[in-house]
Coordinates of C-alpha atoms in Angstrom, one line a residue:
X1 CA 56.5 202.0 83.9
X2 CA 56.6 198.0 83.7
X3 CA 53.9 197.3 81.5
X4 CA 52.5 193.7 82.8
X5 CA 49.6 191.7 80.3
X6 CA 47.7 189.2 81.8
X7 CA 47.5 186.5 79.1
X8 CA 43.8 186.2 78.2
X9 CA 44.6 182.9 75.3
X10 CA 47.2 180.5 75.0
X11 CA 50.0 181.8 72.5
X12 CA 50.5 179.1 70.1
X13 CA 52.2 181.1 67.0
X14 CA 53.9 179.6 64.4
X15 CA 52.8 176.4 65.4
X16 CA 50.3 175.7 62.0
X17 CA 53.3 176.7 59.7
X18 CA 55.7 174.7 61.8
X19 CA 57.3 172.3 59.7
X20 CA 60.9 171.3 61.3
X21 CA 58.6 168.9 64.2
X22 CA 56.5 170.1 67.2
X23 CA 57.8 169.5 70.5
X24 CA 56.9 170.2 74.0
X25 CA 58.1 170.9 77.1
X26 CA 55.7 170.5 80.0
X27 CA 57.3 173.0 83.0
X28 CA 56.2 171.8 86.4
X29 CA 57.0 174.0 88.9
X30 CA 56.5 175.0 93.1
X31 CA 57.5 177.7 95.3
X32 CA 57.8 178.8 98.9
X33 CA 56.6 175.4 100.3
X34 CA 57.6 176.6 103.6
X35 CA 57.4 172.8 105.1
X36 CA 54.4 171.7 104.3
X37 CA 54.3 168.6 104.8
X38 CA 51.0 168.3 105.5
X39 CA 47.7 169.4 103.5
X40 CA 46.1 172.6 105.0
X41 CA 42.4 173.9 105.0
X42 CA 42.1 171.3 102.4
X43 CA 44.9 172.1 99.9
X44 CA 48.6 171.2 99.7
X45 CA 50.8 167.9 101.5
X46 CA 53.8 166.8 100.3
X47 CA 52.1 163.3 99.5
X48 CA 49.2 164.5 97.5
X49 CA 51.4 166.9 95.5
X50 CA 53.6 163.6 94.7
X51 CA 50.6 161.8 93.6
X52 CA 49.5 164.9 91.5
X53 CA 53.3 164.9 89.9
X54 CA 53.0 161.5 88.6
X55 CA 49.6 161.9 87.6
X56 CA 51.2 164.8 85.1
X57 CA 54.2 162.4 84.3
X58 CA 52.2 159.6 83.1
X59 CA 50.1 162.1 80.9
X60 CA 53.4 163.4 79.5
X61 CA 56.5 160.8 79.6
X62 CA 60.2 162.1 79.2
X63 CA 58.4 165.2 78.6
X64 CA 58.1 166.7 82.3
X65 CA 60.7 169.2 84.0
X66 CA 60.1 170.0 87.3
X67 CA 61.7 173.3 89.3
X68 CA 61.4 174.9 93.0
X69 CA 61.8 178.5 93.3
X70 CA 62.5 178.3 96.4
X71 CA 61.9 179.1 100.6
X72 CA 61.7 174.9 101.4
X73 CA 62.6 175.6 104.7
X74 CA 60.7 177.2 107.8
X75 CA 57.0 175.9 108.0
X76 CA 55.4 173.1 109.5
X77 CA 56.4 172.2 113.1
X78 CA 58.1 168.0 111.5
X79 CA 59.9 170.4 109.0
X80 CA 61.8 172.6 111.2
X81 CA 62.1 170.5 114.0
X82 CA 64.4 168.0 111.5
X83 CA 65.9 171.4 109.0
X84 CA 64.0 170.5 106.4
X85 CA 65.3 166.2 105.9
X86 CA 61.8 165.1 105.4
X87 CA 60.8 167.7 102.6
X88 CA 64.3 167.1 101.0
X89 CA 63.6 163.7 101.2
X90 CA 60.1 163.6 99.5
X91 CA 61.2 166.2 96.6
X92 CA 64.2 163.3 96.1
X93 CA 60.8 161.1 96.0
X94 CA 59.2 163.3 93.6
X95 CA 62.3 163.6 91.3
X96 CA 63.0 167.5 91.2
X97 CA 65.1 168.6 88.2
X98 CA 66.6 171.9 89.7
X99 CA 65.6 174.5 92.2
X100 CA 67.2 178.0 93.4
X101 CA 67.1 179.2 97.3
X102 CA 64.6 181.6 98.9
X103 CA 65.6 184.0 101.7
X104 CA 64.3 181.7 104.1
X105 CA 66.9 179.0 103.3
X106 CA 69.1 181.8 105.7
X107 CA 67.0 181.8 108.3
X108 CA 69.7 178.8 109.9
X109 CA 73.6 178.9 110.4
X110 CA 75.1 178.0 106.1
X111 CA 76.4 175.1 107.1
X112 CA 72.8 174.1 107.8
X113 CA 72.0 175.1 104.6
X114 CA 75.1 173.3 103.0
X115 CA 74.0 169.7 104.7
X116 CA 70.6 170.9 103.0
X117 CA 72.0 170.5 99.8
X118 CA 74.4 167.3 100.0
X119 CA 70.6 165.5 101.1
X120 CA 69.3 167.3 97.8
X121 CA 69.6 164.8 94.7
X122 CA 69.3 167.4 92.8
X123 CA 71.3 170.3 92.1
X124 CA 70.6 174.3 93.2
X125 CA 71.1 176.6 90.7
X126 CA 71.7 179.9 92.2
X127 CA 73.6 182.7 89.6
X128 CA 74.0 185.7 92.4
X129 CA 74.9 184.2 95.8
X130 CA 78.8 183.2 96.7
X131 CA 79.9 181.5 100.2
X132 CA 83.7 182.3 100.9
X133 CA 84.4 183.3 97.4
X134 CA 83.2 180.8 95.8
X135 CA 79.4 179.9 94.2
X136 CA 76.9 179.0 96.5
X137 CA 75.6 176.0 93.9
X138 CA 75.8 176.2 90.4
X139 CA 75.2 179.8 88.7
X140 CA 73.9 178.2 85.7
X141 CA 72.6 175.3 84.6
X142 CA 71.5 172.9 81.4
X143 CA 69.0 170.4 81.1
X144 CA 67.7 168.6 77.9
X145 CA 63.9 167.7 77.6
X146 CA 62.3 166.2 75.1
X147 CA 65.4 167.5 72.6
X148 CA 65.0 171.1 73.9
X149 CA 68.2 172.0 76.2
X150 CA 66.8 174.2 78.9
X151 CA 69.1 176.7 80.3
X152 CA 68.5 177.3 83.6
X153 CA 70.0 180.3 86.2
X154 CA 68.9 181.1 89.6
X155 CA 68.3 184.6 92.0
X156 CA 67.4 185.2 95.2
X157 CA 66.4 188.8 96.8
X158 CA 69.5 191.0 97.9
X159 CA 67.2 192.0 100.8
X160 CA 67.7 188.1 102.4
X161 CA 71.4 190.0 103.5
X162 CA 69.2 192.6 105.3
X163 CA 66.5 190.6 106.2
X164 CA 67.7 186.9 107.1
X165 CA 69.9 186.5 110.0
X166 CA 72.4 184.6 109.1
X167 CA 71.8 186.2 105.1
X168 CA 75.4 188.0 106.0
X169 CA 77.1 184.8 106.0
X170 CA 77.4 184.9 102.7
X171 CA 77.9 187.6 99.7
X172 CA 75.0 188.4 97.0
X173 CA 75.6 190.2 93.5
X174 CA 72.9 192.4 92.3
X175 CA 70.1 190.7 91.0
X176 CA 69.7 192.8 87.5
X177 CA 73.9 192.1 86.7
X178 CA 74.2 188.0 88.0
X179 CA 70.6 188.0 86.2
X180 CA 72.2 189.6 83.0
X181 CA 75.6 187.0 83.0
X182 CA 73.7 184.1 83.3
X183 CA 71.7 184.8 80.3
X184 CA 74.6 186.0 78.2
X185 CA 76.1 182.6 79.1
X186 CA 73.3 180.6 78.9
X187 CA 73.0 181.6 75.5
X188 CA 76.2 181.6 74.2
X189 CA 75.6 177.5 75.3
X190 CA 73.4 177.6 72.3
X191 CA 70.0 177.1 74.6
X192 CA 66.8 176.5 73.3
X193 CA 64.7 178.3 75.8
X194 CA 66.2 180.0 79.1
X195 CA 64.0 179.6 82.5
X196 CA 65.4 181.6 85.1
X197 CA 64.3 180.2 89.1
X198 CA 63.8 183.5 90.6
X199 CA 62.9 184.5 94.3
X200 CA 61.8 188.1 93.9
X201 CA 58.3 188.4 94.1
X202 CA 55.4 189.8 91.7
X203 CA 55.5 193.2 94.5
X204 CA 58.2 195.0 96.3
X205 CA 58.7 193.5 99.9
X206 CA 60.7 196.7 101.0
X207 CA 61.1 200.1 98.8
X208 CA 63.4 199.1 96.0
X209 CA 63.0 196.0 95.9
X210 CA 63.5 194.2 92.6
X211 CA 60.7 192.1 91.5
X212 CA 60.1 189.3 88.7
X213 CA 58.1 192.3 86.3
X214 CA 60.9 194.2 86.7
X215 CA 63.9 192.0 86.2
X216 CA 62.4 190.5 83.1
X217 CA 61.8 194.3 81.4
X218 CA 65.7 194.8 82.4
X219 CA 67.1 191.8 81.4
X220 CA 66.6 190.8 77.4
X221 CA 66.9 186.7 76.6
X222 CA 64.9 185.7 79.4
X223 CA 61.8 183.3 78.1
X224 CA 60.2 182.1 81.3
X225 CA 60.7 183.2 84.8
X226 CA 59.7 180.8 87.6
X227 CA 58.8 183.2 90.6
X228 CA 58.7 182.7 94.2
X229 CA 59.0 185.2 97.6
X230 CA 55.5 186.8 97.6
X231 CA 52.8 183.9 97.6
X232 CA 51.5 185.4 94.8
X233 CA 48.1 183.2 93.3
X234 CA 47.5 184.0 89.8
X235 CA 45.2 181.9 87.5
X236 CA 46.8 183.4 84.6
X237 CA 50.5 183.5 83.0
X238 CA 51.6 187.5 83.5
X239 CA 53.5 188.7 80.1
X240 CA 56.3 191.4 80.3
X241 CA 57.6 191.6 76.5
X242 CA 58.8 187.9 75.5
X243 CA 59.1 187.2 79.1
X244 CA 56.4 185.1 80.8
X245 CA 56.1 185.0 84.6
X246 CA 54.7 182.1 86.0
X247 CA 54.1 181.5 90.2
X248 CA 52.2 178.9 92.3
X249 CA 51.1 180.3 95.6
X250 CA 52.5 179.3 98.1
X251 CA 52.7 176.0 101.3
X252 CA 52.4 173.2 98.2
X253 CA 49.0 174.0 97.9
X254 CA 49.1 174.5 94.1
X255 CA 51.8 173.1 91.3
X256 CA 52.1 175.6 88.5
X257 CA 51.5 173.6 84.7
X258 CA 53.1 175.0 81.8
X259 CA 53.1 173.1 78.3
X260 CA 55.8 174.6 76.6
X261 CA 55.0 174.6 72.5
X262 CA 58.6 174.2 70.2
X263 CA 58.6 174.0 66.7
X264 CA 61.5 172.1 66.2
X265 CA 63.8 173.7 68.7
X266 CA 62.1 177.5 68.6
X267 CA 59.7 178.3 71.4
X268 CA 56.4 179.4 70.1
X269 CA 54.2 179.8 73.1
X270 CA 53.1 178.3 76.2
X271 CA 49.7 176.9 77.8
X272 CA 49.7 177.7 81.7
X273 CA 47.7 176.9 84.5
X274 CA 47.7 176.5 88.7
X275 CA 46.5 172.9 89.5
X276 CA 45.5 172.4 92.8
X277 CA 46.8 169.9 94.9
X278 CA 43.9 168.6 97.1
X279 CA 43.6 166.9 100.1
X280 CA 41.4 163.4 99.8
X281 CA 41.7 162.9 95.9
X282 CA 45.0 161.1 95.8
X283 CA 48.1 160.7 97.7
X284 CA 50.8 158.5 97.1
X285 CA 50.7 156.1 100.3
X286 CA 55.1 155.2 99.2
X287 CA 56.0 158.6 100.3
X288 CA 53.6 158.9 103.1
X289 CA 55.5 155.6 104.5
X290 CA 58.9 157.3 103.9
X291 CA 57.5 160.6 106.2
X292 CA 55.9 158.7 109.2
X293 CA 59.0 158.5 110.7
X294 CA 59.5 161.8 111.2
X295 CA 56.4 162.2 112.0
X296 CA 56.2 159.6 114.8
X297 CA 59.3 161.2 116.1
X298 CA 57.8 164.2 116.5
X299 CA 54.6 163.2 117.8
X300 CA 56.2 161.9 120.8
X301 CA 58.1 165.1 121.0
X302 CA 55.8 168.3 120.2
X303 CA 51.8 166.7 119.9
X304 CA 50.9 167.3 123.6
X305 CA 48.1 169.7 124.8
X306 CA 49.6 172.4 126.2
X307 CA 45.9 174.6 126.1
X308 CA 42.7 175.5 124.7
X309 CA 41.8 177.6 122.1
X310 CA 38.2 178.6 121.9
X311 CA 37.8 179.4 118.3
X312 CA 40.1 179.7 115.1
X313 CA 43.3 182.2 114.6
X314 CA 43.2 182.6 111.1
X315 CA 46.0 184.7 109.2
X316 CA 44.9 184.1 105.8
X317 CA 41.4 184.6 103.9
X318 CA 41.0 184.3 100.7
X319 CA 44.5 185.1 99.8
X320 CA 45.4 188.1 101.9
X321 CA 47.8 188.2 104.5
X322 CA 45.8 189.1 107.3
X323 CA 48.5 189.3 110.6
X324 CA 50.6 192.1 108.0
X325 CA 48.0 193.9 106.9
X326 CA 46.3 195.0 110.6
X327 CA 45.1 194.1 113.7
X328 CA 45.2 190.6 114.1
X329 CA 44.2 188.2 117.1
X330 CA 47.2 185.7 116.9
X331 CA 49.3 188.7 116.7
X332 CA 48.0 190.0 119.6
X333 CA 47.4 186.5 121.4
X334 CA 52.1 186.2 120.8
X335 CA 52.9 190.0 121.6
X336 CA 51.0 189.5 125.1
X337 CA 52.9 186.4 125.5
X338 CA 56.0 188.2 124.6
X339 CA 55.0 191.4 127.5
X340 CA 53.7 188.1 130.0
X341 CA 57.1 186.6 129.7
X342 CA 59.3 189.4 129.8
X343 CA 57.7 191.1 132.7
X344 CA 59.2 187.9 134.8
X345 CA 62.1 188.5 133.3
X346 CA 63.1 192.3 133.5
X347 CA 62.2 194.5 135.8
X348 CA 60.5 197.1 133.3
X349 CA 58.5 196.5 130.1
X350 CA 56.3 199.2 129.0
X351 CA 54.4 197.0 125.9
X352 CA 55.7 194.5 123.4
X353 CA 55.7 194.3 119.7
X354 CA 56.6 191.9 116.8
X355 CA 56.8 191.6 113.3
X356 CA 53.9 190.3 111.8
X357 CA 56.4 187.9 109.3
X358 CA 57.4 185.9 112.3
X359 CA 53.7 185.1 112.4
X360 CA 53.7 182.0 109.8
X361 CA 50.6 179.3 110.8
X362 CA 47.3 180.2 112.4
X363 CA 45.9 177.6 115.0
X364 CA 42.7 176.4 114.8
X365 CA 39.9 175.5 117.8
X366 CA 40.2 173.4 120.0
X367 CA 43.9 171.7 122.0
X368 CA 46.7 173.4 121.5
X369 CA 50.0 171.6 121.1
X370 CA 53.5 172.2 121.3
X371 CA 53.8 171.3 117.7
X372 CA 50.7 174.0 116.6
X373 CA 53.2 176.5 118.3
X374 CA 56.1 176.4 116.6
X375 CA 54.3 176.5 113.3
X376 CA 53.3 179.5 114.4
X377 CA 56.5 180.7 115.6
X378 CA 59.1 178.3 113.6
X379 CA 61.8 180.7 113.7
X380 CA 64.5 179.9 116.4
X381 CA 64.2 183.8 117.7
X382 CA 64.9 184.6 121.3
X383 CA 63.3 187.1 123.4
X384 CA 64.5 190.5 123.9
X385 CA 63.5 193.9 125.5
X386 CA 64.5 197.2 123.7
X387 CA 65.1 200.8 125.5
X388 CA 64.4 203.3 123.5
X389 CA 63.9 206.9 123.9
X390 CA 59.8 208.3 123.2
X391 CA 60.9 210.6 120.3
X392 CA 62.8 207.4 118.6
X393 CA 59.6 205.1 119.4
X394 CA 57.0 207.7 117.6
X395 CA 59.8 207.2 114.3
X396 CA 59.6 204.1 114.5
X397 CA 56.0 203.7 114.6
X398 CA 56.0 206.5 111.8
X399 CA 58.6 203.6 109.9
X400 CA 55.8 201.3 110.7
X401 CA 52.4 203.6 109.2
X402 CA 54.5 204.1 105.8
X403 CA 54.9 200.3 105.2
X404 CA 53.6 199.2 101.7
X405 CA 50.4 196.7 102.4
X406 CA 51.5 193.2 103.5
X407 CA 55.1 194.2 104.6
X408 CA 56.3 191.4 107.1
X409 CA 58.2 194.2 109.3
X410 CA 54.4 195.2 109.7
X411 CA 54.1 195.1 114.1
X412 CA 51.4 193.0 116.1
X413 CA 51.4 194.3 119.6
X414 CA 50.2 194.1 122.7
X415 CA 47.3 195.2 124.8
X416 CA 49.1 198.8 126.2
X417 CA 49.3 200.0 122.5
X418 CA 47.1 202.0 120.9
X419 CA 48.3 203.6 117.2
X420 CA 46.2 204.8 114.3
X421 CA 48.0 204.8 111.0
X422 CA 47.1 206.5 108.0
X423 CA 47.5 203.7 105.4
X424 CA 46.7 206.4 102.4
X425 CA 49.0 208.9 103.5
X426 CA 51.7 206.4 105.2
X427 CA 51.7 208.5 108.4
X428 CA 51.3 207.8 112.2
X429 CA 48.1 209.5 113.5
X430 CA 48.4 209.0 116.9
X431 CA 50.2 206.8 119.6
X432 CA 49.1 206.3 123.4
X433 CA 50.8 203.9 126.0
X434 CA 48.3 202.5 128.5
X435 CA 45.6 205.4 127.1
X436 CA 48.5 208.4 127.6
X437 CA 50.3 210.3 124.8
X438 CA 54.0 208.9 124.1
X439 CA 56.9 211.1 126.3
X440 CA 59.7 212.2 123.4
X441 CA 62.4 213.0 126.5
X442 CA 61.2 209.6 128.5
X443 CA 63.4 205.9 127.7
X444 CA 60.4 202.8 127.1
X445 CA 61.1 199.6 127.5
X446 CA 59.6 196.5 124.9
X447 CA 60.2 193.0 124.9
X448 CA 60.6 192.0 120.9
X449 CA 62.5 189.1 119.2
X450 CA 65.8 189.3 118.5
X451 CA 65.8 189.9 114.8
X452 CA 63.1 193.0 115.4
X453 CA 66.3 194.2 118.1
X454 CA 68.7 193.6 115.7
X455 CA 67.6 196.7 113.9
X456 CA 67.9 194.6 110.4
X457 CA 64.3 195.9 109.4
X458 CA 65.5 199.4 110.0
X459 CA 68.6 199.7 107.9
X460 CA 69.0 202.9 106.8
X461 CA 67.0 204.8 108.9
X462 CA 69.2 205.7 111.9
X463 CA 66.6 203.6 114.1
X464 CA 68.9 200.7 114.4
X465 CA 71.7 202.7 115.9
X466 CA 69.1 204.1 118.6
X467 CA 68.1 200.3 120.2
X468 CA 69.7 199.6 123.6
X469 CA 69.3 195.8 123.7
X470 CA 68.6 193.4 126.7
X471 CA 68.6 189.7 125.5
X472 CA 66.9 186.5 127.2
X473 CA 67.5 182.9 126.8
X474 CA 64.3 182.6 126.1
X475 CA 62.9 181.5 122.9
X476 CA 59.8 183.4 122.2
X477 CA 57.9 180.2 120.7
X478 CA 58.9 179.1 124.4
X479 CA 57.0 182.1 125.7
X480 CA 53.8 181.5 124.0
X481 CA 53.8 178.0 124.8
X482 CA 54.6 179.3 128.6
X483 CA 51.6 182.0 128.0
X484 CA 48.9 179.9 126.6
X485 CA 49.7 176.7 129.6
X486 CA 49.5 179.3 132.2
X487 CA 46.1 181.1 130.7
X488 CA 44.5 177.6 130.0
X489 CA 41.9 178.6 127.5
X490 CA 43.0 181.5 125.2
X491 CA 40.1 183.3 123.0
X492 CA 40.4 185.1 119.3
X493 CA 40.1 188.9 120.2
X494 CA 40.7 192.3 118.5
X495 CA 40.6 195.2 120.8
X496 CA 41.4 198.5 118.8
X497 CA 45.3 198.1 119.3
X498 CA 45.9 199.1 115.7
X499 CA 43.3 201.2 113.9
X500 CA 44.0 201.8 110.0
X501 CA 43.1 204.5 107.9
X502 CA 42.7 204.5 104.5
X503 CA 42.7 201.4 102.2
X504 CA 45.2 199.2 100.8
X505 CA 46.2 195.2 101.6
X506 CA 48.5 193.3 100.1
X507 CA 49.6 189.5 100.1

């Protein structure tokens, strides 16, 4: 079993006996920014992270390295609407040393992700990801700080091939072996300390899943790994043998601090904390001018009322994941959308259903714009209805009841659904269409997006060969826009659709 130690004190041995010259290293580091551009609920924004950055860089000249583990794109409404240009554009501003992708950097065609990196000014260092035979960025990477070269390799998740929709486009090694070669190289360079950029996550996303813990127990020569993929908060470093994991929430709302102690060119320890990046205490009015354009653009574009919503939609509190862990009234406000739309649309739809990851911005009280919508819904998904037989619907709501806590394949649906899952057991309890038991011999119809009908959540279980699929043109960030114009004024409701059992929630 991974044996993780949360570091309780700073490690700083060898450091009174050193006598070849201490050094350091500070580490500044983000992760699954996810577009945010702009602070929210009072924490993150691209330019009060860059005012926080050169805070730290005055504090500690030529001393500073600063990394991305990844998932830039797919966020905030000025951020997708332009692929990611203006966050490229203010981590140029901020002066990022290196950074690795997250699956999310697939969620778009690769050549949107390859003019993603020629606007980059720095390089991606990704050790286990090749496009057309050849490396998707550079597998490994050196940087000197302070007289301390830095050996840098990158990984992303092997699930973004299963999970992303265009993550087929291109080829990913195993994590543990690309993982393994980089180091061996990397050390062979004759590095002083090697930091691997790592989107794996702290927790499995999907059974088998690789994480951080894991990788560095597998995997000897690794001294620091910079995680991404799960939104992990931790106030403290986590400590798997000489490894240290470090992560930084997630939306820019925190930059991860670590001062790297060297006695002459030997690492001896490290200081690490999560600074907060607040909204109202500084922000760096330069890059703010650099954004508004983008901004403005949009504005005229997306920032028109479309409705009203009569209290907050929350999917977060206090660091849980609330749309993938249950009931949720966002995720019920989009799957009746989804059902609203799709019954003008077919001539059939029993319910609707969609994965709670698709869910990725709450809306708060009060007009509702375009723009609020597709932060909700930033994905460019399309609307689709599914027939499938009753005794292939009750396996895939059993898929659903065995989900670890805070899986994104976890379903919001709409108001004909009733299921009880047992979250302790990982079983389906019971399943009722408009208050009547499900029909095994009987073919249902549900409107979904397209990447829920692609059957890519369900590799491996037969259930994406069982999916007869009827696609739309419509989008389904379209749909709710459509939904909440026609209603007017939409209210935050729960209604019993989902009913767990048992405990357990996860990030």
């Amino acid at each position: 079993m991974t044996r993780i130690i949360f570091c309780l004190f700073c490690c700083f041995a060898g450091l009174a006996a050193c006598t070849s010259g201490e050094r350091e290293v500070v580490l500044l580091h983000t992760n699954d920014s996810h577009g945010g551009i702009f602070p929210f609920d009072s924490l993150g924004g691209m330019a009060e992270r860059a005012a926080l950055i050169r805070r730290v860089r005055d504090s500690f000249p030529g001393e500073v390295l600063l990394l991305d583990a990844g998932d830039f794109n797919t966020g905030q409404a000025v951020s997708n609407f332009f692929k990611a240009r203006p966050d490229l554009l203010a981590y140029n501003y901020m002066g990022y040393d290196a950074a690795t992708f997250g699956n999310h950097e697939f969620d778009q065609p690769t050549d949107t992700l390859l003019m993603q990196m020629r606007l980059a000014d720095f390089p991606f260092v990704v050790s286990n990801v090749t496009y057309q035979g050849q490396p998707l960025g550079k597998p490994v990477l050196v940087r000197e700080v302070n007289g301390i070269r830095v050996g840098l390799f990158g990984i992303v998740t092997t699930g973004t091939a299963r999970r992303s929709i265009f993550g087929r486009e291109v080829a990913f090694a195993p994590e543990e072996e690309a993982a393994r070669r980089a180091v061996e190289d990397l050390r062979r360079e004759g590095v002083d300390l090697v930091v691997g950029l790592v989107h794996l996550g702290l927790a499995e996303t999907f059974p088998g899943a690789l994480t951080s813990p894991q990788l560095a127990e597998r995997v000897p020569g690794i001294d620091v790994l910079v995680d991404g993929h799960t939104h992990s908060y931790i106030e403290e470093p986590l400590r798997v043998g000489r490894t240290w994991i470090i992560t930084a929430s997630h939306s820019g709302r925190y930059v991860g601090r670590g001062r790297l102690f060297f006695c002459g060119t030997r690492f001896t320890g490290m200081d690490w904390h999560p600074l907060p990046v607040r909204k109202g205490v500084e922000s760096d009015t330069a890059l703010s001018r650099l954004l508004c354009p983008y901004v403005d653009a949009l504005d005229r574009v997306l920032h028109f009322g479309i409705g009203v919503a009569e209290g907050d939609y929350p999917v977060e509190d206090r660091g849980v994941n609330l749309v993938r862990n249950g009931e949720n009234a966002l995720g019920n406000l989009v799957a009746d959308a989804l059902k609203w739309q799709a019954d003008s649309l077919f001539p059939q739809v029993d319910f609707a259903l969609i994965n709670s990851g698709a869910i990725r911005a709450g809306l708060r009280a009060g007009t509702v714009t375009a723009g609020d919508l597709l932060a909700v819904l930033p994905f460019d998904n399309s609307l689709e209805v599914v027939a499938m037989r009753g005794k292939d619907l009750l396996r895939l709501f059993a898929f659903y009841a065995a989900l670890a806590p805070g899986s994104g394949a976890f379903p919001q649906v709409s108001r004909e659904v009733q299921a009880v899952f047992d979250r302790h057991a990982g079983t389906l309890e019971r399943l009722l269409l408009r208050g009547q038991p499900v029909d095994t011999a009987r073919i249902y119809h549900f409107a979904t997006c397209d990447y829920v009908a692609s059957g890519m959540e369900f590799a491996g279980t037969g259930l994406d060969t069982c999916m007869a699929r009827h696609p739309s043109p419509v989008k389904i960030a379209e749909a709710l826009a459509a939904y909440v114009r026609a209603q007017g004024r939409v209210r935050p409701a729960t209604s019993g659709r989902l009913l767990l059992q048992g405990e357990g929630v996860h990030q």
